[in-house]
RNA sequence: GCUGAGGUUGCCGAGCCAGGUUAAAGGCGACAGACUCAAGAUCUGUUUCCGAAGGGAUCCGCCGGUUCAAAUCCGGCCCUCAGCACCA
């Protein structure tokens, strides 16, 4: 549809406020939400899909008689907006280019400079793009109630978030503790994925090492390992001969570590003190004691030890580490590997074998050593068993032993050390290490009562696709403490510790409830001098009595808000994409479980698939990130909506590409021209085909409804769009009258199509002389009692035609005459007996028919009573189709090639 | 590796959960015909193989099992994709 026409309808909808629903106790409500978009840029073709599908659902529910609320707000918390604003202020070329691109969508070139300057303030970025997204969404015809719009940065909403966190705190779900983060020593700041060089393509994660203390007479040594279970195989310790070593004070104990690790250790354990350099000859070749076993082992030098990694001290397990084995061989120390891990029957793998197999000669074969190490670690971890002589741990699997040995060591001879999963540096080039925050705030999702309640929520919910229900149970079991506050970023201050800002996923878990009463909450906030007291929030959300007294005006707003919340909440369906499942949706469910009673719990989640463009992942650099504004203008929003709905299943990948778009466009054009050319044919009566069309249409409509109710949006749209179009073609091909056929269904067809292509349907609806909005119409189903015989009759004719064709093909006969013999009355009666009462009841004179009946059973049917009339009425059509005379009879024949049966007349082609 | 999803006829993609009505929807492509000066668009038919009568054979990643009957249920194997966390 012409973008101008689409804008016309958008404007009319807006003026008539038909998508801003009020409480209506007479109608069932339906609240549908999609996570709010993060407003740091304009949205593209990929983002629009979920919103489009949600809008199709919202509009569908509306025509089915629900009071539908589809609200939307904007997310502005977190670091990205801040980071971009900083980058723009710094004059970062890449950021400027990106934002110039965004701005070109909306502004003249002369304005761009002005806006870029404004974007030095993060709030301006957020405000600007929220406004554009509203416009873009309006331009796509979404039936969103914008009157309830708010953002995560709005003061009244932040009061809600604060209330939420106090409640969680009261419930004992907020904790404080140690937490490892990626950190730049040089910048003295936490670093995120965006700050790390290649952080997006090659992710850096935090690994947890066990730093084991080996005590000696003067001081101890600390060596960290991912494999604490191997301490039974230790033969020696390694240090790097080229590195300085320091003594540190750790809880009153003197320990030696590499100079390169001291700072990191202090960042992880602030109580550690650097006591300065220790001469290496006080370490090398001295002996230290292995914990648990009490064995004394010497320290050897080796250059393979990385002084930056761990503590710069390595304990040597030649029996189970390729590096250690090869290093010892290089050194020629004559130390034999000790084997402490066995495999089950039939499996054997040793370091010595691997070294031979990979042909490793010395420490310089780093590639081969890494390969061998990976194989060895994997095999030992998954199938290894602790061998004899490992004291309490013999017979344990390596996995179990690792945990329990670690536990034992941590009691007095070890501490946790964190290390990055790879060497990493920031974009600025400074080194990234792991620091440990001592006072990180968490939401504790591991509490048993909360898990139990959350499982209960999940059990009652609709999930589409349904297998995500099991997935969600697993995620709930797997969630532990989650850091819920950060030291930087936009957001709400933690109410009980204002140094912290609530982390951006944690501030957006229960916000859909705010949609139900955003206007009133904002009003109250304003009225009370920019303050939204907690007892008011609590009262509206949970029904707890108010603790304070307020003016009549405020009391009025409070009760209005409470009524609205009562009517609209919980969310009937939340639609989003799969990346949200393990985080946002899980928090959404668990926070609701924690804070609300059953009636306010989420009721359904529908996951929509991702979008690719021209077969490739959407990205700015590929140039395939088409903005939603451009979509609406150059393709038309109805085409985009139809394409999103029909070209792929709700849950699978959608490929936005020109070829497929054009195919959909063609069908769409056919639809429009068919409806546009409709003229009421007056009193013309319906024939067989038209009757068939009408019944078939309502069958499709029924299918549409049952599929929409299951969120099979694609299947539903195929039914009511492609299938109906095909049916119309069939009417045409069978010589039926399209206008007559359409007359019966056209009104309902427009109503049913309006959720998908609302602008088109409004325009056609008006052109047909209807008043009001088709979007506000209600579809009334004709009920299930519709007579299906026109369908059976049409199938009968189709089968007859295809049989004639098949015979003609098999025999090569182009008939000059076709003789059709329909089963006569007496055969019909006998067939009825055969089908209902069994062969023994058949009259004797027809017994000879039984074998033939058995043979042709699957084609025989007594659904149509007047076959002779039916074929006769289609005679002209058949004669035209086959360009020959058709003779129709109805008689018993004992001699013909085939006996006629009800539903299966005999056919004879005459040359 | 773990967790989840999936491998269907030239391609995309239904169906499998509730086994038979499935040579297996629909679309695309291909081929033939109609229309046209021609192309496109549109319409009709065909599109695993065999067939001089509406029929038959083979078929749904691989191997095996259950069953009167399996694309559909069970077991094993091979392969593909997604997620694996503090990041919005």
Coordinates of C-alpha atoms in Angstrom, one line a residue, chain A residues 308-523:
Chain A
X308 CA 52.4 -13.1 34.2
X309 CA 50.1 -16.1 34.4
X310 CA 48.9 -17.2 37.8
X311 CA 51.6 -16.7 40.4
X312 CA 54.5 -17.3 38.1
X313 CA 55.1 -20.5 40.0
X314 CA 54.0 -23.8 38.6
X315 CA 53.8 -27.2 40.3
X316 CA 55.1 -30.0 38.2
X317 CA 53.1 -33.2 37.5
X318 CA 55.0 -35.0 34.8
X319 CA 52.7 -38.0 35.0
X320 CA 49.7 -35.8 33.8
X321 CA 51.1 -32.7 32.2
X322 CA 52.9 -32.6 28.9
X323 CA 54.6 -29.3 29.7
X324 CA 56.0 -30.7 33.0
X325 CA 57.1 -34.0 31.5
X326 CA 58.9 -32.3 28.6
X327 CA 60.5 -29.7 30.8
X328 CA 61.9 -32.3 33.1
X329 CA 63.3 -34.2 30.2
X330 CA 64.9 -31.0 28.9
X331 CA 66.4 -30.5 32.3
X332 CA 67.7 -34.0 32.5
X333 CA 66.8 -34.2 36.2
X334 CA 66.1 -37.9 36.1
X335 CA 62.8 -37.6 37.7
X336 CA 60.2 -40.2 36.8
X337 CA 56.5 -39.4 36.2
X338 CA 54.1 -40.6 38.9
X339 CA 50.8 -42.0 37.5
X340 CA 47.8 -41.1 39.6
X341 CA 44.9 -41.2 37.2
X342 CA 43.7 -44.4 35.6
X343 CA 41.1 -45.1 32.9
X344 CA 38.3 -47.7 32.8
X345 CA 39.0 -51.1 31.1
X346 CA 40.2 -50.9 27.6
X347 CA 41.4 -47.3 27.6
X348 CA 44.9 -46.2 28.0
X349 CA 46.5 -42.8 27.6
X350 CA 49.7 -41.5 29.1
X351 CA 51.8 -38.5 28.7
X352 CA 54.7 -40.6 27.5
X353 CA 52.5 -42.1 24.7
X354 CA 51.2 -38.7 23.7
X355 CA 54.7 -37.2 23.5
X356 CA 55.8 -40.0 21.2
X357 CA 52.6 -39.9 19.2
X358 CA 52.9 -36.1 18.6
X359 CA 56.6 -36.4 18.1
X360 CA 57.4 -33.8 20.7
X361 CA 61.1 -33.3 21.1
X362 CA 61.5 -30.2 23.3
X363 CA 59.7 -27.3 24.9
X364 CA 59.9 -25.4 21.7
X365 CA 57.3 -27.7 20.0
X366 CA 54.6 -25.5 21.6
X367 CA 51.9 -26.3 19.1
X368 CA 52.1 -30.0 19.6
X369 CA 52.4 -29.7 23.3
X370 CA 49.2 -27.6 23.4
X371 CA 47.4 -30.2 21.3
X372 CA 48.5 -33.0 23.4
X373 CA 47.6 -31.1 26.6
X374 CA 44.1 -30.5 25.3
X375 CA 43.6 -34.2 24.6
X376 CA 45.0 -35.3 27.8
X377 CA 43.0 -32.9 30.0
X378 CA 39.8 -33.7 28.2
X379 CA 40.2 -37.4 28.4
X380 CA 41.2 -37.4 32.1
X381 CA 38.5 -35.0 33.0
X382 CA 35.7 -37.0 31.4
X383 CA 36.8 -40.6 31.9
X384 CA 39.7 -40.5 34.4
X385 CA 39.5 -42.3 37.8
X386 CA 41.8 -41.5 40.7
X387 CA 44.2 -44.4 41.0
X388 CA 45.4 -46.3 44.1
X389 CA 47.5 -44.5 46.6
X390 CA 45.7 -41.2 46.5
X391 CA 44.5 -41.6 50.1
X392 CA 40.9 -40.8 50.5
X393 CA 40.3 -40.0 46.9
X394 CA 41.1 -43.4 45.3
X395 CA 38.4 -44.6 43.0
X396 CA 36.7 -41.2 42.6
X397 CA 36.2 -39.8 39.2
X398 CA 38.5 -37.0 38.3
X399 CA 35.6 -34.6 38.3
X400 CA 34.5 -35.5 41.8
X401 CA 38.1 -35.6 43.1
X402 CA 38.9 -32.2 41.7
X403 CA 36.1 -30.6 43.7
X404 CA 36.7 -32.4 46.9
X405 CA 40.5 -32.0 46.8
X406 CA 40.0 -28.3 46.1
X407 CA 37.7 -28.1 49.1
X408 CA 40.2 -29.8 51.3
X409 CA 43.1 -27.6 50.1
X410 CA 41.1 -24.4 50.6
X411 CA 40.8 -25.2 54.3
X412 CA 44.4 -24.3 55.0
X413 CA 46.7 -24.6 52.1
X414 CA 45.2 -22.8 49.2
X415 CA 43.2 -19.8 48.1
X416 CA 41.2 -19.0 44.9
X417 CA 43.0 -17.2 42.2
X418 CA 41.3 -15.8 39.1
X419 CA 42.9 -15.5 35.7
X420 CA 41.6 -14.4 32.3
X421 CA 40.9 -17.2 29.9
X422 CA 43.3 -15.6 27.4
X423 CA 45.8 -12.8 27.3
X424 CA 43.8 -9.7 26.8
X425 CA 44.3 -6.0 26.6
X426 CA 42.0 -3.0 26.3
X427 CA 41.5 -1.1 23.1
X428 CA 43.9 1.5 24.6
X429 CA 46.6 -1.2 25.0
X430 CA 46.6 -1.7 28.7
X431 CA 46.7 -5.2 30.2
X432 CA 43.4 -6.8 31.4
X433 CA 43.6 -8.8 34.6
X434 CA 41.0 -10.2 37.0
X435 CA 40.3 -8.1 40.1
X436 CA 37.9 -9.1 42.9
X437 CA 35.4 -6.7 44.2
X438 CA 35.0 -7.3 47.9
X439 CA 31.5 -5.8 48.3
X440 CA 29.6 -6.6 45.1
X441 CA 25.8 -6.7 45.5
X442 CA 24.0 -9.8 44.3
X443 CA 20.5 -10.9 43.8
X444 CA 20.5 -14.4 45.2
X445 CA 18.6 -16.6 42.8
X446 CA 19.8 -19.8 44.6
X447 CA 17.4 -19.6 47.5
X448 CA 15.3 -22.8 47.5
X449 CA 11.9 -21.2 48.2
X450 CA 12.4 -18.9 45.3
X451 CA 13.4 -21.7 43.0
X452 CA 10.4 -23.7 44.0
X453 CA 8.0 -20.8 43.5
X454 CA 9.6 -20.0 40.1
X455 CA 9.1 -23.6 38.9
X456 CA 5.5 -23.3 39.9
X457 CA 5.2 -20.1 37.8
X458 CA 6.8 -21.9 34.8
X459 CA 4.5 -24.9 35.2
X460 CA 1.4 -22.7 34.8
X461 CA 2.8 -20.8 31.8
X462 CA 2.3 -21.1 28.1
X463 CA 5.6 -21.5 26.3
X464 CA 5.9 -21.4 22.5
X465 CA 7.8 -23.4 21.3
X466 CA 6.8 -25.6 24.2
X467 CA 10.2 -27.1 24.7
X468 CA 11.4 -23.9 26.3
X469 CA 9.4 -24.8 29.4
X470 CA 11.9 -27.5 30.2
X471 CA 14.7 -25.2 29.3
X472 CA 13.3 -22.6 31.7
X473 CA 13.2 -25.2 34.5
X474 CA 16.8 -26.0 33.9
X475 CA 17.8 -22.3 33.9
X476 CA 16.0 -21.7 37.1
X477 CA 17.9 -24.5 38.7
X478 CA 21.2 -23.3 37.3
X479 CA 20.9 -19.6 38.3
X480 CA 23.0 -18.6 41.3
X481 CA 23.9 -15.2 42.7
X482 CA 23.8 -12.6 40.0
X483 CA 25.6 -9.3 40.4
X484 CA 22.8 -6.7 40.4
X485 CA 24.7 -3.4 40.7
X486 CA 27.6 -1.8 39.0
X487 CA 29.9 1.1 39.6
X488 CA 29.2 2.8 36.3
X489 CA 26.4 3.3 33.9
X490 CA 23.0 5.0 33.7
X491 CA 20.3 3.7 36.1
X492 CA 18.8 3.7 39.5
X493 CA 20.8 4.0 42.7
X494 CA 20.7 1.0 45.0
X495 CA 18.5 2.3 47.8
X496 CA 20.5 0.8 50.6
X497 CA 24.0 1.7 49.1
X498 CA 23.9 4.8 46.9
X499 CA 27.5 4.2 45.6
X500 CA 26.0 1.5 43.4
X501 CA 23.9 1.7 40.3
X502 CA 21.4 -1.1 39.7
X503 CA 22.5 -3.1 36.8
X504 CA 20.5 -2.7 33.7
X505 CA 18.9 -6.2 33.3
X506 CA 18.1 -6.2 37.0
X507 CA 16.2 -3.0 36.8
X508 CA 13.9 -4.3 34.1
X509 CA 12.3 -7.4 35.5
X510 CA 8.9 -6.4 36.6
X511 CA 8.4 -3.2 34.7
X512 CA 5.4 -4.5 32.6
X513 CA 3.3 -3.9 35.7
X514 CA 4.1 -0.2 35.4
X515 CA 2.3 -0.1 32.1
X516 CA -1.0 -0.8 33.8
X517 CA -0.8 2.5 35.7
X518 CA 2.2 4.6 34.4
X519 CA 0.1 7.7 33.9
X520 CA -1.2 7.7 37.5
X521 CA 2.2 6.9 39.0
X522 CA 3.8 9.7 37.1
X523 CA 1.0 12.0 38.2

